[in-house]
mmCIF file of C-alpha atoms in Angstrom:
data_model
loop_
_atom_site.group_PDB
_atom_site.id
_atom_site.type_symbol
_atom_site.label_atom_id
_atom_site.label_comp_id
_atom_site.label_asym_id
_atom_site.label_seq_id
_atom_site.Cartn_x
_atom_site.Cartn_y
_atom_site.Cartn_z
ATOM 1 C CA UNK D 1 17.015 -4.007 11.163
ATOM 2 C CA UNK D 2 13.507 -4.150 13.189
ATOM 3 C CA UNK D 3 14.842 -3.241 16.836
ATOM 4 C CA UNK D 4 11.272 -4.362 18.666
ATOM 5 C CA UNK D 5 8.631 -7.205 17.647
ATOM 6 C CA UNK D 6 5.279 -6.780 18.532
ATOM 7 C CA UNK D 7 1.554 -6.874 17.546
ATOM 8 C CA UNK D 8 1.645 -3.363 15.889
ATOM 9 C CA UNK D 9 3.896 -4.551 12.676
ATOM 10 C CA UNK D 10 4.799 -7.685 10.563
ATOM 11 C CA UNK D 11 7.233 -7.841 8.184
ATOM 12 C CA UNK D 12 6.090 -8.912 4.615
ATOM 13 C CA UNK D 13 6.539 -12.685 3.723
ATOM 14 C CA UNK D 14 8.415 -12.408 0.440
ATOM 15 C CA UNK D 15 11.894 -13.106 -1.292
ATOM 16 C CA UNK D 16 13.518 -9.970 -1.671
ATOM 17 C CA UNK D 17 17.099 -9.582 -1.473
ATOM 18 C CA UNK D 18 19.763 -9.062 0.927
ATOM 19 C CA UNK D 19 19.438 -5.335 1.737
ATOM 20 C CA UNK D 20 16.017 -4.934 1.653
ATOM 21 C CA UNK D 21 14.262 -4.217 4.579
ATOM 22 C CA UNK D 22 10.193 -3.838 4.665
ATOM 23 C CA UNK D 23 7.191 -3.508 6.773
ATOM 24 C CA UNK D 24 3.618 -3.166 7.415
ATOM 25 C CA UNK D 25 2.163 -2.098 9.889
ATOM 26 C CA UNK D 26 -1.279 -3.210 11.512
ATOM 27 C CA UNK D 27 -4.050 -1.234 13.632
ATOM 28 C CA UNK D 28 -3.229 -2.870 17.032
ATOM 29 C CA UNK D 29 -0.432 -1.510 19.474
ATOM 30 C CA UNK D 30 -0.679 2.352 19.384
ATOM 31 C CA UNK D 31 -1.738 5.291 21.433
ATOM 32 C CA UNK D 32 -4.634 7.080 19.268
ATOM 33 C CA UNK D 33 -8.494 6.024 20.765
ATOM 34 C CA UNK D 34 -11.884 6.090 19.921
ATOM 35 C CA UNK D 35 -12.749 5.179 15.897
ATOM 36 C CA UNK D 36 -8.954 5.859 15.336
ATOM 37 C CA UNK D 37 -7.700 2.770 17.857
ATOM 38 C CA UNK D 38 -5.075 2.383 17.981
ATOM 39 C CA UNK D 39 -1.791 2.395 15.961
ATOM 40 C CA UNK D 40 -3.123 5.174 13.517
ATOM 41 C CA UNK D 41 -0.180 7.034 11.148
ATOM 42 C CA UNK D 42 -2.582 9.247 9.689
ATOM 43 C CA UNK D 43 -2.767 13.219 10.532
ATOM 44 C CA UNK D 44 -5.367 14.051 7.848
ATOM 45 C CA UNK D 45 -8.252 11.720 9.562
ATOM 46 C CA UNK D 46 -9.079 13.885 12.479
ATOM 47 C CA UNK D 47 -7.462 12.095 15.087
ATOM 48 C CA UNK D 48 -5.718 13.632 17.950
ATOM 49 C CA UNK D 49 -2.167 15.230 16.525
ATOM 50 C CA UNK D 50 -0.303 14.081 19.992
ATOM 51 C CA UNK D 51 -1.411 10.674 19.610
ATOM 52 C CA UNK D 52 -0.450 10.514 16.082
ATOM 53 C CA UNK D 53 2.952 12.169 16.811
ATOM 54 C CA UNK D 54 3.482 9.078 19.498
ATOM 55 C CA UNK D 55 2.541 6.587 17.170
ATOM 56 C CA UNK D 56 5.333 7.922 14.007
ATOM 57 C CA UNK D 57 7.736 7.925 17.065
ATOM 58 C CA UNK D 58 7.039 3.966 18.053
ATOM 59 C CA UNK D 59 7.219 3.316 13.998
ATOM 60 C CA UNK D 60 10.682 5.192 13.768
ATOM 61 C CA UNK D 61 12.174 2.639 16.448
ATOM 62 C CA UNK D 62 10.728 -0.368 15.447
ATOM 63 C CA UNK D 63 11.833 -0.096 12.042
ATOM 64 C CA UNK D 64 15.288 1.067 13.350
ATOM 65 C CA UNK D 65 15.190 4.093 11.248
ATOM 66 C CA UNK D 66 16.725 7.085 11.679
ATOM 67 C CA UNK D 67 13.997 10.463 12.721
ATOM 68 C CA UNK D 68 13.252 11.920 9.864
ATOM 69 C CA UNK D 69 14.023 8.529 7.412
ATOM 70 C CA UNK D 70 10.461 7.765 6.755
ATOM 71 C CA UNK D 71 8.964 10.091 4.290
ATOM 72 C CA UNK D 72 5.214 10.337 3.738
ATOM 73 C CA UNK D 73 3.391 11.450 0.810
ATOM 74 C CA UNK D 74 -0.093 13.909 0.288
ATOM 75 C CA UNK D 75 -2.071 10.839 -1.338
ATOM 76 C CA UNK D 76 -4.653 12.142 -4.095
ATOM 77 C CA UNK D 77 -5.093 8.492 -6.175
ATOM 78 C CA UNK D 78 -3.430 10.011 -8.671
ATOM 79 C CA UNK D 79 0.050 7.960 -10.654
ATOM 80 C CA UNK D 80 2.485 10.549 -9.521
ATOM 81 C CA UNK D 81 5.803 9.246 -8.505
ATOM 82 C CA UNK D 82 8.792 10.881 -6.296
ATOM 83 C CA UNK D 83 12.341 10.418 -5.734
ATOM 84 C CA UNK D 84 12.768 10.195 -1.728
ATOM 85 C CA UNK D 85 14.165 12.129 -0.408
ATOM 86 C CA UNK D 86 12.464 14.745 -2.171
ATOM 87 C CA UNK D 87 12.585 19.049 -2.120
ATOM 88 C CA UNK D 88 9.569 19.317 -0.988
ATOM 89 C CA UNK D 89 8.554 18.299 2.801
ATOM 90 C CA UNK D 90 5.106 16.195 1.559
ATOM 91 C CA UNK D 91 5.417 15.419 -1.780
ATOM 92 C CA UNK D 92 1.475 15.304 -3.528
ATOM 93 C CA UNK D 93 2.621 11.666 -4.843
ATOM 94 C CA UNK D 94 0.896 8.307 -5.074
ATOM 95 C CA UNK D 95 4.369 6.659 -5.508
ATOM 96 C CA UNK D 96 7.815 6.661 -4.599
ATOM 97 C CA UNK D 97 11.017 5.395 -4.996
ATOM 98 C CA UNK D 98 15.062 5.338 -3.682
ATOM 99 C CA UNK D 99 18.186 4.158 -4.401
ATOM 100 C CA UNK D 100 19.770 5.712 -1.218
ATOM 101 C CA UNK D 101 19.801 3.093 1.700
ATOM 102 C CA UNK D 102 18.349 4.370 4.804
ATOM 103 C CA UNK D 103 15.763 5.759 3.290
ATOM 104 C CA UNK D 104 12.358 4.988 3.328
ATOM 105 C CA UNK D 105 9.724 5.460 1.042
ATOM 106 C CA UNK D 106 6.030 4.723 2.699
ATOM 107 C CA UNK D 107 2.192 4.715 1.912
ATOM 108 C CA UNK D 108 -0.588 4.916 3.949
ATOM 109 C CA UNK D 109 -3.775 2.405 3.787
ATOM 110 C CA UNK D 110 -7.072 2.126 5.171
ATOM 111 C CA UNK D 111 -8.747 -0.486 2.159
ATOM 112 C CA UNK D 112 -6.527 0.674 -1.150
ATOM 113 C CA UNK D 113 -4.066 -1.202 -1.880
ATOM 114 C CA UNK D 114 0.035 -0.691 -0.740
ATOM 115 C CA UNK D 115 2.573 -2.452 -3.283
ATOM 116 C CA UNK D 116 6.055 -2.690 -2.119
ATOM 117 C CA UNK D 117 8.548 -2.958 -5.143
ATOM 118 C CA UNK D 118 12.384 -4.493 -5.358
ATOM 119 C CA UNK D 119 14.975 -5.720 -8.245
ATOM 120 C CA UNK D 120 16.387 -8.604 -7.674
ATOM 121 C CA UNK D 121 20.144 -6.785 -7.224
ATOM 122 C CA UNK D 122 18.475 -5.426 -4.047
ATOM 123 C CA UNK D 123 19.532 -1.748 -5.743
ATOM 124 C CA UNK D 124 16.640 0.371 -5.683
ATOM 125 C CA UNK D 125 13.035 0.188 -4.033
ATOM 126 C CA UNK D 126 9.600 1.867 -4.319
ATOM 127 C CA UNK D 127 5.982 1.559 -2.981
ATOM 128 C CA UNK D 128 2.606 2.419 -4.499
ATOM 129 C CA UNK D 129 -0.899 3.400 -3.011
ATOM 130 C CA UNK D 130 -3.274 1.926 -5.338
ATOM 131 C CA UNK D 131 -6.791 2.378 -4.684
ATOM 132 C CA UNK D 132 -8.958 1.523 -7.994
ATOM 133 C CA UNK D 133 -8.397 4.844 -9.556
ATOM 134 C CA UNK D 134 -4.878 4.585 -8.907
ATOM 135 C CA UNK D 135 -4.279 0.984 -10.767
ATOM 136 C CA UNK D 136 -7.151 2.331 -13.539
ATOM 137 C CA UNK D 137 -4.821 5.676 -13.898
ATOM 138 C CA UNK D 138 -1.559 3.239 -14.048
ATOM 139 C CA UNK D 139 0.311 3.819 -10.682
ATOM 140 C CA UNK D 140 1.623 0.595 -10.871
ATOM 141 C CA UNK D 141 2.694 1.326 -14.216
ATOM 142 C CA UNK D 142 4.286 4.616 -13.157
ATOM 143 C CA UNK D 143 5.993 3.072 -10.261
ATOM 144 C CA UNK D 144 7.766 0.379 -12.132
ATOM 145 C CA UNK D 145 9.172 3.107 -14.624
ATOM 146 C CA UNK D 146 12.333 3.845 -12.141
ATOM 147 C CA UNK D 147 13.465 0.245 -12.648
ATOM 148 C CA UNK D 148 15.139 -0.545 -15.844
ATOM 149 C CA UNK D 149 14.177 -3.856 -16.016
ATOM 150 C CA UNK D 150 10.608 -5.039 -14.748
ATOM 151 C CA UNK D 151 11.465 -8.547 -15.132
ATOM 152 C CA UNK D 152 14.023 -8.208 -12.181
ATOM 153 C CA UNK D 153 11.925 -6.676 -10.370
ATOM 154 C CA UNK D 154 9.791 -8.228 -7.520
ATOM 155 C CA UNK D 155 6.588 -7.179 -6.010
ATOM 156 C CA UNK D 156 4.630 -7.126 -2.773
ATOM 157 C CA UNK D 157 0.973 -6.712 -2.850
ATOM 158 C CA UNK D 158 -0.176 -5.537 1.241
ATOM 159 C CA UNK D 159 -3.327 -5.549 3.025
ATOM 160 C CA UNK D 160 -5.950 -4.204 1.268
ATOM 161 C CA UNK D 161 -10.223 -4.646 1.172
ATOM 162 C CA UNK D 162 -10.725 -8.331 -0.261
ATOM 163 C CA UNK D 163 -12.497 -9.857 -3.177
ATOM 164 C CA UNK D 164 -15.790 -10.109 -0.846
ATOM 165 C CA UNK D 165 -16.073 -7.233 0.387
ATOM 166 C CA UNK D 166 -15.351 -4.381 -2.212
ATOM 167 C CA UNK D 167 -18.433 -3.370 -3.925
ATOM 168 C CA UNK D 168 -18.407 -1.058 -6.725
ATOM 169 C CA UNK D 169 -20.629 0.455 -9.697
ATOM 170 C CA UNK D 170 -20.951 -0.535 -12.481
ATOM 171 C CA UNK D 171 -18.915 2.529 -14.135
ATOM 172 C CA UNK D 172 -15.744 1.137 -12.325
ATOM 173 C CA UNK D 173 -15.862 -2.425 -14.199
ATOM 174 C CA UNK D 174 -16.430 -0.351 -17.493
ATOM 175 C CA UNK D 175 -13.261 1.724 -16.734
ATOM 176 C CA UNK D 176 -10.661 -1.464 -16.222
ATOM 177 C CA UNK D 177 -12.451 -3.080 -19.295
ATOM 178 C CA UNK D 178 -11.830 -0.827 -21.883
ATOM 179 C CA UNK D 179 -8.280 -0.785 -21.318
ATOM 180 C CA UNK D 180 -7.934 -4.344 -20.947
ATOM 181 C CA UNK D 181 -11.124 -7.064 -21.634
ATOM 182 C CA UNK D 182 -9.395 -9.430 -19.235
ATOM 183 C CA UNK D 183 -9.968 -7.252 -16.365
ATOM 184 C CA UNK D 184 -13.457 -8.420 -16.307
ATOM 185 C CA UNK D 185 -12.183 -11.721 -14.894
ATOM 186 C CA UNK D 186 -11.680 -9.424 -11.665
ATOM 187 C CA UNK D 187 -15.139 -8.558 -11.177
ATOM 188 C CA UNK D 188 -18.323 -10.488 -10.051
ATOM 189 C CA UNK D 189 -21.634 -9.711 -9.635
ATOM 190 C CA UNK D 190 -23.061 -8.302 -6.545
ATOM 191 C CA UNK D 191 -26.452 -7.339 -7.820
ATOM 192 C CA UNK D 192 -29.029 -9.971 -9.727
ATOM 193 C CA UNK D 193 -29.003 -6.559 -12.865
ATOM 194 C CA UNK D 194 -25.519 -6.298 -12.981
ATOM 195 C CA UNK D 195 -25.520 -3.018 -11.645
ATOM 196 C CA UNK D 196 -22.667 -3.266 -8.981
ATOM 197 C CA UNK D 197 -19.751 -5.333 -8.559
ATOM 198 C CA UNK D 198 -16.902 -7.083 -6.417
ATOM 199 C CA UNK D 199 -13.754 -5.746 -7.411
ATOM 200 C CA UNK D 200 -11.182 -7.727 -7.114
ATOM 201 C CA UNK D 201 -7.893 -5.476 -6.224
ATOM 202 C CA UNK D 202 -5.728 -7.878 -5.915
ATOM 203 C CA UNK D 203 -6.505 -9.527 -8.765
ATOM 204 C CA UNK D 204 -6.273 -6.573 -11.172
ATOM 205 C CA UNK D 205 -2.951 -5.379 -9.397
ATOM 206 C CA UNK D 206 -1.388 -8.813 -10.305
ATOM 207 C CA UNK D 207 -2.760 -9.275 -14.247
ATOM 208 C CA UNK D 208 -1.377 -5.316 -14.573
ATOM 209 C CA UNK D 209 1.755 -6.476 -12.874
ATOM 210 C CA UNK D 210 2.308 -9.313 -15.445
ATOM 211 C CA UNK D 211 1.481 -7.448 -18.314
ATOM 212 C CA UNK D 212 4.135 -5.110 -17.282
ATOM 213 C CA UNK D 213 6.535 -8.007 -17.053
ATOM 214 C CA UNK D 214 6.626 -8.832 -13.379
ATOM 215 C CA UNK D 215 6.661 -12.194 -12.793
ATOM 216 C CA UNK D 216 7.244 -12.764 -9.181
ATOM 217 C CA UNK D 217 3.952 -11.095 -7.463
ATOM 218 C CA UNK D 218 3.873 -12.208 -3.413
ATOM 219 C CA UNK D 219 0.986 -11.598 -0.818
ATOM 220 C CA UNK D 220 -2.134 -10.370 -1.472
ATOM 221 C CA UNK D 221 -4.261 -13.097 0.520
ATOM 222 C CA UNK D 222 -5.439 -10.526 3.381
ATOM 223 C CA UNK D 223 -8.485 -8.365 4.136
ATOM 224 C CA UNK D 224 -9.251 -5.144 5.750
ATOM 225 C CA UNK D 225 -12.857 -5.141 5.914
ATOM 226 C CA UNK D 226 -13.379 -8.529 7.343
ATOM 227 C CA UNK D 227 -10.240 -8.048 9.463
ATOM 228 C CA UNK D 228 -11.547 -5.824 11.828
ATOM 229 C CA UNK D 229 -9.067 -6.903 14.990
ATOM 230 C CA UNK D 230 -5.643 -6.350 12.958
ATOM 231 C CA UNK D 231 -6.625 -3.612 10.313
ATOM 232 C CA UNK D 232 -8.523 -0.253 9.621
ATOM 233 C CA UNK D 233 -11.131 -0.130 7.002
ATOM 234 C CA UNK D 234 -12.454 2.876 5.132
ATOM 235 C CA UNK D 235 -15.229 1.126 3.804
ATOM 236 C CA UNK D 236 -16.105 -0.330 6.636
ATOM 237 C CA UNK D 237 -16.251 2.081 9.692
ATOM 238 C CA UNK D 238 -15.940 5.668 7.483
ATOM 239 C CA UNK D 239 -14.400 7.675 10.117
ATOM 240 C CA UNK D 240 -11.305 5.623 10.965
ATOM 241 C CA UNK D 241 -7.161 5.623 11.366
ATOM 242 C CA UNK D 242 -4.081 4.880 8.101
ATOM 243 C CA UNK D 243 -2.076 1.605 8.460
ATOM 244 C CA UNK D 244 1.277 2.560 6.665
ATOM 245 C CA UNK D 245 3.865 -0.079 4.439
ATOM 246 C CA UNK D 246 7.137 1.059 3.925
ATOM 247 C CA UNK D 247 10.332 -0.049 1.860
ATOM 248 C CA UNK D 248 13.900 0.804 2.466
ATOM 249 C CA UNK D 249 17.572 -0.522 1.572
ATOM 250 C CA UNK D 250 19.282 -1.034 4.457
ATOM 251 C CA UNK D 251 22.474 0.491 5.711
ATOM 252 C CA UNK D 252 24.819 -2.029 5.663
#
């Protein structure tokens, strides 16, 4: 169970299960400073270890997790998935998944996208980091592999950079499209020539989702770039602190 409410976490808006605990956190209520302000969960962005050590510590209780529960991944947008807990400390994974309840598998955000996965028997869980070469290299895909049957499952899509805001070349549009035609519903025009694009991530998550077979797709409606108060944004400020969504089965 969350043991503490405040401004530094909110707990996704979705219908999974009994058993099925989940948050996300936000940028606001931490100790880090400067570009990194404040609730960073990043170590690999250059921000000060001991403030990053404090801020793990305040996720740990307010999720109500036990130390060492929460286990992070090396992130390389790649479509590698993990079994949590894993052999190895930091697993190089975009992706992971559990069937063991206190247990929590995480990913770490800054504009990409975080997917939170569940069935509907509230048996197993798993989370995804899907930037746009993750969903074009089929994390999604990947992650939905550990559950037998992808119409019971349910998915979460998290903050990520919004339909407005993420601009990309043209070569990115050409990549979704000649895997799937449709995809080009996801993009607009961002240039007069055609020569970059808005991406939509949310979008593309949700048609890959439902050709998958998931039906039941929740959230999605939030920004990181435009959101400066509540979330950090690669894209936006460069140098600049992780928000983290995580996934467990509870305990009892």
């Amino acid at each position: 169970m969350i043991t503490e409410s405040d401004e530094s976490v909110f707990v996704p808006d979705w219908p999974a299960p009994a058993g099925i605990r989940s948050l996300v956190t936000t940028r606001r209520g931490g100790f880090s400073s400067g570009p990194w302000r404040s609730f960073n969960l990043g170590f690999h962005v250059n921000d000060d270890a001991g403030a990053v050590h404090a801020n793990r510590a305040k996720l740990t209780r307010v999720s109500g997790l036990a130390p060492g529960a929460v286990h992070w991944l090396e992130q390389v947008h790649g479509n590698r998935v993990v079994r949590v807990p894993a052999m190895e400390q930091t697993p190089v994974a975009d992706a992971a998944w559990t069937d063991q309840p206190g247990q929590a598998c995480v990913v770490m955000t800054a504009d990409c996208l975080p997917v939170l996965f569940c069935d509907d028997r509230g048996s197993r869980v798993a989370v995804a980091h899907a930037g746009w070469r993750g969903l074009a290299d089929g994390v999604l895909e990947a992650a939905l592999g550990v559950f037998p049957e992808p119409s019971r499952v349910l998915a979460y899509l998290g903050p990520a950079i919004g339909p407005s805001a993420f601009e990309v070349g043209d070569e990115v549009r050409a990549t979704f499209i000649a895997e799937d035609p449709e995809a080009g519903l996801h993009f607009h025009p961002a240039s007069p020539l055609g020569e970059t694009w808005y991406a939509d991530l949310y979008g593309l998550a949700r048609q890959r989702l439902e050709t998958a077979g998931v039906k039941r797709v929740f959230g999605g409606c939030a920004c990181t770039y435009w959101d400066e108060a509540d979330f950090f944004s690669y894209r936006r400020d460069g140098t600049t602190g992780r928000m983290a969504s995580l996934i467990w089965l509870d305990n009892a």
